[in-house]
PDB file of C-alpha atoms in Angstrom:
ATOM      1  CA  MET A   1       0.116  -2.741  -9.717  1.00 42.00           C
ATOM      2  CA  ARG A   2       2.300  -2.163  -7.051  1.00 45.00           C
ATOM      3  CA  ALA A   3       5.885  -3.235  -6.309  1.00 42.00           C
ATOM      4  CA  PHE A   4       5.101  -5.691  -3.296  1.00 37.00           C
ATOM      5  CA  ARG A   5       8.029  -5.702  -1.086  1.00 37.00           C
ATOM      6  CA  ILE A   6       8.568  -8.781   1.318  1.00 32.00           C
ATOM      7  CA  ARG A   7      10.186  -9.210   4.268  1.00 34.00           C
ATOM      8  CA  ILE A   8       9.223 -11.983   6.745  1.00 33.00           C
ATOM      9  CA  ARG A   9       8.747 -11.598  10.702  1.00 39.00           C
ATOM     10  CA  ILE A  10       6.163 -13.885  12.432  1.00 37.00           C
ATOM     11  CA  ARG A  11       5.040 -12.439  15.301  1.00 41.00           C
ATOM     12  CA  ILE A  12       3.295 -15.191  16.701  1.00 40.00           C
ATOM     13  CA  ALA A  13       4.438 -19.026  17.219  1.00 36.00           C
ATOM     14  CA  VAL A  14       2.655 -21.187  14.454  1.00 40.00           C
ATOM     15  CA  GLY A  15       0.943 -18.324  13.584  1.00 48.00           C
ATOM     16  CA  ALA A  16       1.460 -18.803  10.033  1.00 49.00           C
ATOM     17  CA  ALA A  17       1.289 -22.371   9.981  1.00 50.00           C
ATOM     18  CA  LEU A  18      -2.430 -22.029  11.198  1.00 48.00           C
ATOM     19  CA  LEU A  19      -3.267 -19.753   8.589  1.00 53.00           C
ATOM     20  CA  LEU A  20      -2.124 -22.356   5.986  1.00 49.00           C
ATOM     21  CA  ALA A  21      -4.574 -24.699   7.303  1.00 49.00           C
ATOM     22  CA  VAL A  22      -7.211 -22.384   7.355  1.00 44.00           C
ATOM     23  CA  ALA A  23      -6.516 -20.900   3.864  1.00 44.00           C
ATOM     24  CA  GLY A  24      -6.945 -24.478   2.400  1.00 45.00           C
ATOM     25  CA  CYS A  25     -10.282 -25.149   3.886  1.00 43.00           C
ATOM     26  CA  THR A  26     -11.847 -22.026   4.787  1.00 41.00           C
ATOM     27  CA  THR A  27     -12.867 -19.043   2.176  1.00 41.00           C
ATOM     28  CA  GLY A  28     -15.473 -17.074   3.796  1.00 44.00           C
ATOM     29  CA  PRO A  29     -19.190 -17.296   3.455  1.00 46.00           C
ATOM     30  CA  SER A  30     -20.435 -20.048   1.472  1.00 44.00           C
ATOM     31  CA  LEU A  31     -21.365 -19.764  -2.177  1.00 43.00           C
ATOM     32  CA  GLU A  32     -25.152 -19.897  -2.124  1.00 41.00           C
ATOM     33  CA  HIS A  33     -24.825 -16.773   0.356  1.00 46.00           C
ATOM     34  CA  ARG A  34     -22.261 -14.700  -1.185  1.00 48.00           C
ATOM     35  CA  GLY A  35     -23.908 -11.365  -1.495  1.00 46.00           C
ATOM     36  CA  GLU A  36     -25.972 -11.774   1.545  1.00 52.00           C
ATOM     37  CA  ILE A  37     -25.182  -9.802   4.445  1.00 58.00           C
ATOM     38  CA  THR A  38     -27.072 -10.737   7.893  1.00 60.00           C
ATOM     39  CA  GLY A  39     -26.948  -9.793  11.195  1.00 73.00           C
ATOM     40  CA  PRO A  40     -25.392  -6.764  12.617  1.00 87.00           C
ATOM     41  CA  PRO A  41     -21.482  -5.800  12.250  1.00 94.00           C
ATOM     42  CA  GLY A  42     -19.587  -7.385  15.094  1.00 95.00           C
ATOM     43  CA  ASP A  43     -17.534  -6.116  17.884  1.00 96.00           C
ATOM     44  CA  SER A  44     -15.348  -8.245  19.106  1.00 97.00           C
ATOM     45  CA  ARG A  45     -13.285  -7.302  22.052  1.00 97.00           C
ATOM     46  CA  HIS A  46      -9.980  -9.416  21.063  1.00 98.00           C
ATOM     47  CA  LEU A  47      -8.590  -8.666  17.743  1.00 98.00           C
ATOM     48  CA  THR A  48      -5.883  -9.955  15.497  1.00 98.00           C
ATOM     49  CA  ILE A  49      -4.889  -7.514  12.912  1.00 98.00           C
ATOM     50  CA  GLY A  50      -2.746  -8.532  10.303  1.00 97.00           C
ATOM     51  CA  SER A  51       0.225  -7.387   8.641  1.00 95.00           C
ATOM     52  CA  ALA A  52       2.146  -8.404   4.880  1.00 91.00           C
ATOM     53  CA  GLY A  53       5.446  -8.427   6.447  1.00 89.00           C
ATOM     54  CA  PHE A  54       7.145  -5.276   4.710  1.00 89.00           C
ATOM     55  CA  THR A  55       8.147  -2.145   6.683  1.00 92.00           C
ATOM     56  CA  GLU A  56       5.025   0.029   5.517  1.00 95.00           C
ATOM     57  CA  SER A  57       2.055  -2.883   6.265  1.00 94.00           C
ATOM     58  CA  ASP A  58       4.075  -3.470   9.702  1.00 95.00           C
ATOM     59  CA  LEU A  59       3.994   0.194  10.732  1.00 97.00           C
ATOM     60  CA  LEU A  60       0.549   0.435   9.582  1.00 98.00           C
ATOM     61  CA  ALA A  61      -0.659  -2.533  11.850  1.00 98.00           C
ATOM     62  CA  GLN A  62       1.172  -1.199  14.753  1.00 98.00           C
ATOM     63  CA  MET A  63      -0.628   2.084  14.276  1.00 98.00           C
ATOM     64  CA  TYR A  64      -4.104   0.411  14.276  1.00 98.00           C
ATOM     65  CA  ALA A  65      -3.478  -1.849  17.219  1.00 98.00           C
ATOM     66  CA  LEU A  66      -2.576   1.173  19.478  1.00 98.00           C
ATOM     67  CA  LEU A  67      -5.537   3.047  18.230  1.00 98.00           C
ATOM     68  CA  LEU A  68      -7.817   0.142  18.716  1.00 98.00           C
ATOM     69  CA  ASN A  69      -6.088  -0.479  21.974  1.00 98.00           C
ATOM     70  CA  HIS A  70      -6.910   3.019  23.167  1.00 98.00           C
ATOM     71  CA  ALA A  71     -10.292   2.730  22.375  1.00 98.00           C
ATOM     72  CA  GLY A  72     -10.758  -0.139  25.209  1.00 98.00           C
ATOM     73  CA  TYR A  73      -9.530  -3.419  22.414  1.00 98.00           C
ATOM     74  CA  HIS A  74      -7.418  -6.019  22.974  1.00 98.00           C
ATOM     75  CA  THR A  75      -4.984  -6.610  20.133  1.00 98.00           C
ATOM     76  CA  ARG A  76      -2.198  -8.818  18.955  1.00 98.00           C
ATOM     77  CA  ILE A  77      -0.433  -8.626  15.392  1.00 98.00           C
ATOM     78  CA  LEU A  78       0.289 -11.411  13.487  1.00 97.00           C
ATOM     79  CA  SER A  79       2.391 -10.915  10.210  1.00 93.00           C
ATOM     80  CA  VAL A  80       1.987 -13.022   7.291  1.00 88.00           C
ATOM     81  CA  THR A  81       3.365 -12.488   4.025  1.00 78.00           C
ATOM     82  CA  ASN A  82       0.872 -14.032   1.338  1.00 81.00           C
ATOM     83  CA  ARG A  83      -2.122 -12.281   0.444  1.00 89.00           C
ATOM     84  CA  GLU A  84      -3.342 -15.326  -1.123  1.00 90.00           C
ATOM     85  CA  ILE A  85      -3.101 -16.545   2.831  1.00 91.00           C
ATOM     86  CA  TYR A  86      -3.869 -13.605   4.833  1.00 92.00           C
ATOM     87  CA  GLU A  87      -6.993 -12.592   2.794  1.00 95.00           C
ATOM     88  CA  PRO A  88      -8.880 -16.064   3.187  1.00 95.00           C
ATOM     89  CA  ALA A  89      -7.969 -15.791   6.984  1.00 96.00           C
ATOM     90  CA  LEU A  90      -9.153 -12.382   7.072  1.00 97.00           C
ATOM     91  CA  GLU A  91     -12.675 -13.921   5.675  1.00 97.00           C
ATOM     92  CA  SER A  92     -12.793 -16.454   8.579  1.00 96.00           C
ATOM     93  CA  GLY A  93     -12.096 -14.404  11.494  1.00 96.00           C
ATOM     94  CA  GLN A  94      -8.637 -15.759  11.889  1.00 96.00           C
ATOM     95  CA  ILE A  95      -7.305 -12.225  10.927  1.00 98.00           C
ATOM     96  CA  ASP A  96      -9.702  -9.073  11.759  1.00 98.00           C
ATOM     97  CA  VAL A  97      -8.162  -6.056  10.666  1.00 98.00           C
ATOM     98  CA  VAL A  98      -5.616  -5.570   8.092  1.00 98.00           C
ATOM     99  CA  PRO A  99      -4.035  -2.518   6.035  1.00 97.00           C
ATOM    100  CA  GLU A 100      -4.627  -2.552   2.264  1.00 97.00           C
ATOM    101  CA  TYR A 101      -4.313  -0.515  -0.829  1.00 96.00           C
ATOM    102  CA  ALA A 102      -7.529  -0.039  -2.589  1.00 97.00           C
ATOM    103  CA  ALA A 103      -6.555  -0.231  -6.080  1.00 96.00           C
ATOM    104  CA  THR A 104      -4.019  -3.071  -5.874  1.00 94.00           C
ATOM    105  CA  PHE A 105      -6.937  -5.122  -3.569  1.00 96.00           C
ATOM    106  CA  ALA A 106      -9.723  -4.031  -5.596  1.00 97.00           C
ATOM    107  CA  ASP A 107      -7.677  -6.230  -8.697  1.00 95.00           C
ATOM    108  CA  TRP A 108      -6.756  -8.944  -6.724  1.00 95.00           C
ATOM    109  CA  LEU A 109     -10.449  -9.525  -5.466  1.00 97.00           C
ATOM    110  CA  ASN A 110     -11.639  -9.425  -8.831  1.00 96.00           C
ATOM    111  CA  ALA A 111      -9.402 -11.719 -10.321  1.00 94.00           C
ATOM    112  CA  ARG A 112     -10.264 -14.071  -7.731  1.00 95.00           C
ATOM    113  CA  THR A 113     -13.793 -13.259  -7.831  1.00 96.00           C
ATOM    114  CA  HIS A 114     -14.138 -13.399 -11.793  1.00 96.00           C
ATOM    115  CA  GLY A 115     -10.479 -15.334 -12.493  1.00 94.00           C
ATOM    116  CA  PRO A 116      -7.135 -14.243 -13.966  1.00 89.00           C
ATOM    117  CA  GLY A 117      -8.501 -12.822 -17.224  1.00 89.00           C
ATOM    118  CA  ALA A 118     -10.770 -10.163 -15.445  1.00 93.00           C
ATOM    119  CA  ARG A 119     -10.923  -6.882 -16.989  1.00 93.00           C
ATOM    120  CA  PRO A 120      -9.171  -4.456 -13.682  1.00 92.00           C
ATOM    121  CA  VAL A 121     -11.537  -2.628 -11.721  1.00 97.00           C
ATOM    122  CA  GLY A 122      -8.577  -0.396  -9.774  1.00 96.00           C
ATOM    123  CA  SER A 123      -7.926   3.135 -11.972  1.00 95.00           C
ATOM    124  CA  PRO A 124      -6.904   6.530 -11.069  1.00 95.00           C
ATOM    125  CA  ASP A 125     -10.978   7.559  -9.822  1.00 96.00           C
ATOM    126  CA  LEU A 126     -10.469   6.954  -6.219  1.00 97.00           C
ATOM    127  CA  ALA A 127     -14.007   7.310  -5.921  1.00 97.00           C
ATOM    128  CA  ALA A 128     -14.880   4.350  -8.359  1.00 98.00           C
ATOM    129  CA  THR A 129     -12.099   2.240  -7.025  1.00 98.00           C
ATOM    130  CA  MET A 130     -13.536   2.102  -3.907  1.00 98.00           C
ATOM    131  CA  ARG A 131     -17.284   1.306  -5.298  1.00 98.00           C
ATOM    132  CA  ALA A 132     -15.483  -1.985  -7.331  1.00 98.00           C
ATOM    133  CA  LEU A 133     -13.563  -2.612  -3.997  1.00 98.00           C
ATOM    134  CA  ARG A 134     -16.738  -2.332  -1.637  1.00 98.00           C
ATOM    135  CA  ALA A 135     -18.918  -4.735  -4.310  1.00 98.00           C
ATOM    136  CA  LEU A 136     -16.392  -7.040  -4.082  1.00 98.00           C
ATOM    137  CA  ALA A 137     -15.321  -7.389  -0.314  1.00 98.00           C
ATOM    138  CA  ALA A 138     -19.111  -7.394   0.875  1.00 97.00           C
ATOM    139  CA  PRO A 139     -20.006 -10.703  -0.413  1.00 97.00           C
ATOM    140  CA  ARG A 140     -17.004 -12.321   1.307  1.00 97.00           C
ATOM    141  CA  GLY A 141     -17.946 -10.591   4.734  1.00 97.00           C
ATOM    142  CA  LEU A 142     -15.509  -8.149   4.509  1.00 98.00           C
ATOM    143  CA  THR A 143     -15.831  -4.270   5.071  1.00 98.00           C
ATOM    144  CA  VAL A 144     -13.362  -1.794   3.844  1.00 98.00           C
ATOM    145  CA  LEU A 145     -13.365   1.405   5.574  1.00 98.00           C
ATOM    146  CA  ASP A 146     -12.789   4.861   4.351  1.00 98.00           C
ATOM    147  CA  PRO A 147      -9.402   5.709   2.393  1.00 97.00           C
ATOM    148  CA  GLY A 148      -7.147   8.648   4.072  1.00 93.00           C
ATOM    149  CA  ARG A 149      -4.994  10.968   2.663  1.00 96.00           C
ATOM    150  CA  ALA A 150      -1.707   8.448   2.812  1.00 97.00           C
ATOM    151  CA  VAL A 151      -1.421   6.311  -0.840  1.00 96.00           C
ATOM    152  CA  ASP A 152       1.395   4.487  -2.275  1.00 96.00           C
ATOM    153  CA  GLN A 153       1.549   4.424  -5.899  1.00 94.00           C
ATOM    154  CA  ASN A 154       3.578   4.243  -8.355  1.00 94.00           C
ATOM    155  CA  ALA A 155       5.952   7.218  -8.937  1.00 97.00           C
ATOM    156  CA  PHE A 156       9.211   8.421 -10.911  1.00 98.00           C
ATOM    157  CA  ALA A 157      11.874  10.128  -9.875  1.00 98.00           C
ATOM    158  CA  VAL A 158      14.832  12.210 -11.475  1.00 98.00           C
ATOM    159  CA  ALA A 159      18.232  13.718 -10.214  1.00 98.00           C
ATOM    160  CA  ALA A 160      17.401  16.627  -8.772  1.00 98.00           C
ATOM    161  CA  SER A 161      20.461  18.376 -10.240  1.00 98.00           C
ATOM    162  CA  PHE A 162      18.337  17.184 -13.511  1.00 98.00           C
ATOM    163  CA  ALA A 163      14.874  18.732 -12.435  1.00 98.00           C
ATOM    164  CA  ALA A 164      16.471  21.762 -11.669  1.00 98.00           C
ATOM    165  CA  LYS A 165      18.627  22.262 -14.950  1.00 98.00           C
ATOM    166  CA  HIS A 166      15.399  21.398 -16.986  1.00 98.00           C
ATOM    167  CA  ARG A 167      12.926  22.964 -14.765  1.00 98.00           C
ATOM    168  CA  LEU A 168      10.975  19.622 -14.172  1.00 98.00           C
ATOM    169  CA  ARG A 169       8.653  19.373 -11.575  1.00 98.00           C
ATOM    170  CA  THR A 170       5.853  16.910 -13.252  1.00 98.00           C
ATOM    171  CA  LEU A 171       5.533  14.315 -15.533  1.00 98.00           C
ATOM    172  CA  SER A 172       3.965  16.921 -18.080  1.00 98.00           C
ATOM    173  CA  ASP A 173       7.036  18.904 -17.948  1.00 98.00           C
ATOM    174  CA  LEU A 174       9.073  15.821 -18.842  1.00 98.00           C
ATOM    175  CA  GLY A 175       7.231  15.267 -21.815  1.00 98.00           C
ATOM    176  CA  ALA A 176       7.317  18.687 -22.802  1.00 98.00           C
ATOM    177  CA  SER A 177      11.004  19.001 -22.918  1.00 98.00           C
ATOM    178  CA  GLY A 178      11.223  16.464 -25.375  1.00 98.00           C
ATOM    179  CA  LEU A 179      14.473  15.189 -23.253  1.00 98.00           C
ATOM    180  CA  PRO A 180      15.163  11.602 -23.805  1.00 98.00           C
ATOM    181  CA  VAL A 181      14.528   9.610 -20.908  1.00 98.00           C
ATOM    182  CA  ARG A 182      16.248   6.060 -20.184  1.00 98.00           C
ATOM    183  CA  LEU A 183      14.204   4.338 -17.182  1.00 98.00           C
ATOM    184  CA  ALA A 184      15.201   2.159 -14.792  1.00 97.00           C
ATOM    185  CA  ALA A 185      12.507  -0.213 -13.815  1.00 96.00           C
ATOM    186  CA  GLY A 186      11.303  -4.068 -14.079  1.00 91.00           C
ATOM    187  CA  ASP A 187      11.214  -5.842 -16.935  1.00 89.00           C
ATOM    188  CA  GLU A 188       7.233  -5.582 -16.866  1.00 88.00           C
ATOM    189  CA  CYS A 189       7.532  -2.130 -17.420  1.00 93.00           C
ATOM    190  CA  VAL A 190       7.479  -2.533 -21.164  1.00 94.00           C
ATOM    191  CA  GLU A 191       4.438  -3.423 -21.144  1.00 89.00           C
ATOM    192  CA  ARG A 192       2.277  -2.196 -18.370  1.00 87.00           C
ATOM    193  CA  PRO A 193       0.062   0.490 -18.831  1.00 88.00           C
ATOM    194  CA  TYR A 194       1.078   2.642 -15.754  1.00 91.00           C
ATOM    195  CA  CYS A 195       4.772   2.276 -16.981  1.00 95.00           C
ATOM    196  CA  GLU A 196       6.502   2.872 -20.434  1.00 97.00           C
ATOM    197  CA  PRO A 197       3.339   2.561 -22.775  1.00 96.00           C
ATOM    198  CA  GLY A 198       1.624   5.085 -20.322  1.00 96.00           C
ATOM    199  CA  LEU A 199       4.154   7.688 -20.057  1.00 98.00           C
ATOM    200  CA  ARG A 200       4.406   7.278 -24.142  1.00 97.00           C
ATOM    201  CA  LYS A 201       0.447   7.740 -24.397  1.00 97.00           C
ATOM    202  CA  THR A 202      -0.357  10.163 -21.462  1.00 97.00           C
ATOM    203  CA  TYR A 203       2.677  12.368 -20.945  1.00 98.00           C
ATOM    204  CA  GLY A 204       4.470  11.810 -24.725  1.00 98.00           C
ATOM    205  CA  ILE A 205       7.952  10.885 -22.701  1.00 98.00           C
ATOM    206  CA  ASP A 206      10.499  10.144 -25.024  1.00 98.00           C
ATOM    207  CA  ILE A 207      11.532   6.724 -23.589  1.00 98.00           C
ATOM    208  CA  THR A 208      14.505   5.737 -25.164  1.00 97.00           C
ATOM    209  CA  GLY A 209      14.979   2.348 -22.981  1.00 97.00           C
ATOM    210  CA  ILE A 210      14.025   0.188 -19.693  1.00 97.00           C
ATOM    211  CA  ASP A 211      17.183  -0.541 -17.606  1.00 97.00           C
ATOM    212  CA  PRO A 212      16.027  -3.288 -16.404  1.00 95.00           C
ATOM    213  CA  LYS A 213      17.342  -2.899 -12.709  1.00 95.00           C
ATOM    214  CA  GLY A 214      13.882  -3.550 -10.912  1.00 91.00           C
ATOM    215  CA  VAL A 215      11.491  -1.169  -8.916  1.00 91.00           C
ATOM    216  CA  GLY A 216      12.894   1.128  -6.361  1.00 91.00           C
ATOM    217  CA  THR A 217      16.308  -0.679  -6.056  1.00 92.00           C
ATOM    218  CA  THR A 218      19.646   0.646  -5.158  1.00 93.00           C
ATOM    219  CA  PRO A 219      21.692  -0.014  -8.402  1.00 95.00           C
ATOM    220  CA  ALA A 220      18.228   1.380 -10.166  1.00 96.00           C
ATOM    221  CA  LYS A 221      18.751   4.518  -7.942  1.00 97.00           C
ATOM    222  CA  LYS A 222      22.163   4.909  -8.591  1.00 97.00           C
ATOM    223  CA  ALA A 223      22.003   4.598 -11.991  1.00 98.00           C
ATOM    224  CA  VAL A 224      19.823   7.823 -12.148  1.00 98.00           C
ATOM    225  CA  GLN A 225      22.359   9.578  -9.194  1.00 98.00           C
ATOM    226  CA  ASP A 226      24.821   8.558 -11.857  1.00 97.00           C
ATOM    227  CA  GLY A 227      23.401   9.641 -15.020  1.00 97.00           C
ATOM    228  CA  GLN A 228      23.219   6.534 -16.797  1.00 98.00           C
ATOM    229  CA  ASP A 229      19.354   6.438 -16.997  1.00 98.00           C
ATOM    230  CA  GLN A 230      17.627   9.592 -16.313  1.00 98.00           C
ATOM    231  CA  MET A 231      14.681   8.385 -14.267  1.00 98.00           C
ATOM    232  CA  VAL A 232      13.696   5.972 -11.974  1.00 98.00           C
ATOM    233  CA  LEU A 233      10.330   3.606 -11.136  1.00 97.00           C
ATOM    234  CA  THR A 234      10.135   3.769  -7.490  1.00 96.00           C
ATOM    235  CA  THR A 235       6.885   4.776  -4.958  1.00 94.00           C
ATOM    236  CA  THR A 236       5.384   7.351  -3.517  1.00 95.00           C
ATOM    237  CA  THR A 237       6.410   6.326   0.114  1.00 95.00           C
ATOM    238  CA  ASP A 238       9.924   5.736  -0.948  1.00 93.00           C
ATOM    239  CA  ALA A 239      12.219   7.088   1.663  1.00 87.00           C
ATOM    240  CA  THR A 240      15.399   7.022   0.540  1.00 90.00           C
ATOM    241  CA  LEU A 241      15.073   8.712  -2.612  1.00 94.00           C
ATOM    242  CA  GLY A 242      17.394  11.982  -0.626  1.00 92.00           C
ATOM    243  CA  GLN A 243      19.968   9.525  -0.520  1.00 92.00           C
ATOM    244  CA  PHE A 244      20.580   9.649  -3.525  1.00 97.00           C
ATOM    245  CA  GLY A 245      20.125  13.094  -4.726  1.00 97.00           C
ATOM    246  CA  LEU A 246      16.434  12.079  -6.301  1.00 98.00           C
ATOM    247  CA  VAL A 247      13.389  13.713  -6.599  1.00 97.00           C
ATOM    248  CA  LEU A 248       9.949  12.734  -7.950  1.00 97.00           C
ATOM    249  CA  LEU A 249       8.244  14.208 -10.750  1.00 98.00           C
ATOM    250  CA  ALA A 250       4.238  14.823  -9.619  1.00 97.00           C
ATOM    251  CA  ASP A 251       1.670  12.123 -11.804  1.00 97.00           C
ATOM    252  CA  ASP A 252      -0.373  15.372 -12.673  1.00 97.00           C
ATOM    253  CA  LYS A 253      -2.288  13.634 -15.423  1.00 97.00           C
ATOM    254  CA  HIS A 254      -3.046  10.747 -12.745  1.00 95.00           C
ATOM    255  CA  LEU A 255      -1.689   8.086 -14.528  1.00 96.00           C
ATOM    256  CA  GLN A 256      -1.447   5.853 -11.830  1.00 96.00           C
ATOM    257  CA  ASN A 257      -4.142   3.827  -9.611  1.00 96.00           C
ATOM    258  CA  ALA A 258      -5.398   4.825  -6.823  1.00 96.00           C
ATOM    259  CA  ASP A 259      -3.760   2.874  -3.959  1.00 97.00           C
ATOM    260  CA  TYR A 260      -4.681   4.928  -1.132  1.00 97.00           C
ATOM    261  CA  ILE A 261      -4.790   2.955   2.248  1.00 97.00           C
ATOM    262  CA  VAL A 262      -7.492   1.322   3.375  1.00 98.00           C
ATOM    263  CA  PRO A 263      -8.325  -0.499   6.427  1.00 98.00           C
ATOM    264  CA  VAL A 264     -10.514  -3.795   5.727  1.00 98.00           C
ATOM    265  CA  VAL A 265     -12.160  -5.780   8.295  1.00 98.00           C
ATOM    266  CA  ASN A 266     -13.958  -8.959   8.737  1.00 98.00           C
ATOM    267  CA  ARG A 267     -17.556  -7.787   9.153  1.00 97.00           C
ATOM    268  CA  SER A 268     -18.598 -10.095  11.415  1.00 97.00           C
ATOM    269  CA  ARG A 269     -16.023  -9.476  14.113  1.00 97.00           C
ATOM    270  CA  ALA A 270     -15.105  -5.740  13.722  1.00 98.00           C
ATOM    271  CA  GLY A 271     -17.818  -4.255  11.262  1.00 97.00           C
ATOM    272  CA  ALA A 272     -19.055  -1.947  14.464  1.00 96.00           C
ATOM    273  CA  ALA A 273     -18.592   1.475  15.235  1.00 97.00           C
ATOM    274  CA  GLY A 274     -16.165   1.010  17.752  1.00 97.00           C
ATOM    275  CA  VAL A 275     -13.571  -0.150  15.444  1.00 98.00           C
ATOM    276  CA  THR A 276     -14.634   2.131  12.700  1.00 98.00           C
ATOM    277  CA  GLY A 277     -14.067   5.195  14.676  1.00 98.00           C
ATOM    278  CA  ALA A 278     -10.955   4.122  16.136  1.00 98.00           C
ATOM    279  CA  LEU A 279      -9.146   3.419  12.758  1.00 98.00           C
ATOM    280  CA  ASP A 280     -10.905   6.758  11.193  1.00 97.00           C
ATOM    281  CA  LYS A 281      -8.686   8.931  13.121  1.00 97.00           C
ATOM    282  CA  LEU A 282      -6.129   8.418  10.712  1.00 97.00           C
ATOM    283  CA  ASN A 283      -7.620   9.650   7.964  1.00 93.00           C
ATOM    284  CA  THR A 284      -7.102  13.405   8.453  1.00 91.00           C
ATOM    285  CA  VAL A 285      -3.798  12.875   9.719  1.00 97.00           C
ATOM    286  CA  LEU A 286      -1.604  10.392   8.252  1.00 98.00           C
ATOM    287  CA  THR A 287      -0.054  11.486   4.588  1.00 97.00           C
ATOM    288  CA  THR A 288       1.991  10.173   2.361  1.00 96.00           C
ATOM    289  CA  ARG A 289       5.292  12.301   3.423  1.00 93.00           C
ATOM    290  CA  ASP A 290       4.402  10.950   6.968  1.00 97.00           C
ATOM    291  CA  LEU A 291       4.657   7.189   5.706  1.00 96.00           C
ATOM    292  CA  ALA A 292       7.407   7.834   3.930  1.00 95.00           C
ATOM    293  CA  SER A 293       9.591   9.221   6.893  1.00 95.00           C
ATOM    294  CA  MET A 294       8.652   6.621   8.983  1.00 96.00           C
ATOM    295  CA  ASN A 295       9.703   4.177   6.650  1.00 94.00           C
ATOM    296  CA  GLU A 296      12.669   5.317   6.620  1.00 92.00           C
ATOM    297  CA  GLN A 297      12.810   5.728  10.417  1.00 95.00           C
ATOM    298  CA  VAL A 298      12.835   1.835  10.205  1.00 93.00           C
ATOM    299  CA  ASP A 299      14.796   1.148   7.074  1.00 88.00           C
ATOM    300  CA  SER A 300      17.422   3.594   7.430  1.00 87.00           C
ATOM    301  CA  TRP A 301      17.679   4.329  11.495  1.00 91.00           C
ATOM    302  CA  ARG A 302      16.919   0.790  12.499  1.00 92.00           C
ATOM    303  CA  ARG A 303      13.917   2.344  14.926  1.00 96.00           C
ATOM    304  CA  LEU A 304      11.211  -0.568  15.719  1.00 97.00           C
ATOM    305  CA  PRO A 305       8.052  -0.248  13.944  1.00 97.00           C
ATOM    306  CA  GLU A 306       5.826  -0.139  17.080  1.00 97.00           C
ATOM    307  CA  ASP A 307       8.016   2.992  18.820  1.00 98.00           C
ATOM    308  CA  VAL A 308       8.172   4.967  15.200  1.00 98.00           C
ATOM    309  CA  ALA A 309       3.930   4.239  15.279  1.00 98.00           C
ATOM    310  CA  GLY A 310       3.498   5.172  18.781  1.00 98.00           C
ATOM    311  CA  THR A 311       6.166   8.060  18.622  1.00 98.00           C
ATOM    312  CA  TYR A 312       3.720   9.282  15.325  1.00 98.00           C
ATOM    313  CA  LEU A 313       0.382   9.116  17.368  1.00 98.00           C
ATOM    314  CA  LYS A 314       1.252  10.704  20.794  1.00 98.00           C
ATOM    315  CA  SER A 315       2.770  13.761  18.104  1.00 97.00           C
ATOM    316  CA  LYS A 316      -0.732  13.782  16.549  1.00 97.00           C
ATOM    317  CA  ALA A 317      -2.325  13.827  19.817  1.00 97.00           C
ATOM    318  CA  LEU A 318      -4.571  10.101  18.922  1.00 98.00           C
ATOM    319  CA  ILE A 319      -3.176   8.349  21.643  1.00 97.00           C
ATOM    320  CA  PRO A 320      -1.586   9.658  25.134  1.00 95.00           C
ATOM    321  CA  SER A 321       1.511  10.614  25.064  1.00 90.00           C
ATOM    322  CA  HIS A 322       2.458   9.270  28.757  1.00 77.00           C
TER     323      HIS A 322
END
């Protein structure tokens, strides 16, 4: 499960309040019609793009808006930090497009459909995850577009000096080294399969203890930088690792779920080829490294997400540079 970063920013006055009202009474297709897809995909020319309110989601929403504007659509962006609010709004057509994370959204929809005790359907297998996600999304009137190259997964970083000294490039290298590892992470790491249990079982890493400093927090990274801990749980798009002298170790046995970035659209309003074609342009261009760099520009350099998104798309010739 991804660490869900939250930063509140409402772009449209009273928008979140309206969505709260919508979420209380609207949940997409009625139960008796769920599973039925009727009518052609819609192609509204005025689209609302949702952002989950943290930097990366803001950047993706801005890129979606710019690409759709270039394709002839009129767009606005609405930031709503709670998935429990924006997903029903997406079903109802109050929001038309949102950036999501394949495995996380699949598990969220699965729990919403089958109950909180449902067995997770997200996995490290992208194809299997996408099949499960699309099967869960379609009865709700949602279409999940193709994933691209960018992925925001949990990841593990060590000090660059530590990696160089012990010749570590992958988590397998660390397991084979037999080195004792104190891990800076959240409390839940003790029981989460992607964290301590997975590191032990999949990689044979000798985890001597969990330092509960949180996921990718400054204190957690500083603890590794100072040698108090040997490894930190963070994410693949963490833009600040270099500031702490840290490097990621590759998840070479694919312990983490396939949290590739995918656009999700309301089929009846934004399911037509025009939207798909505009957003698919990111698929062969946007990488995990690109996204981390853009996160850094916003979080560390204090640039505006819309400026960073525009500069990136122009640099890739996806929108005009003038």
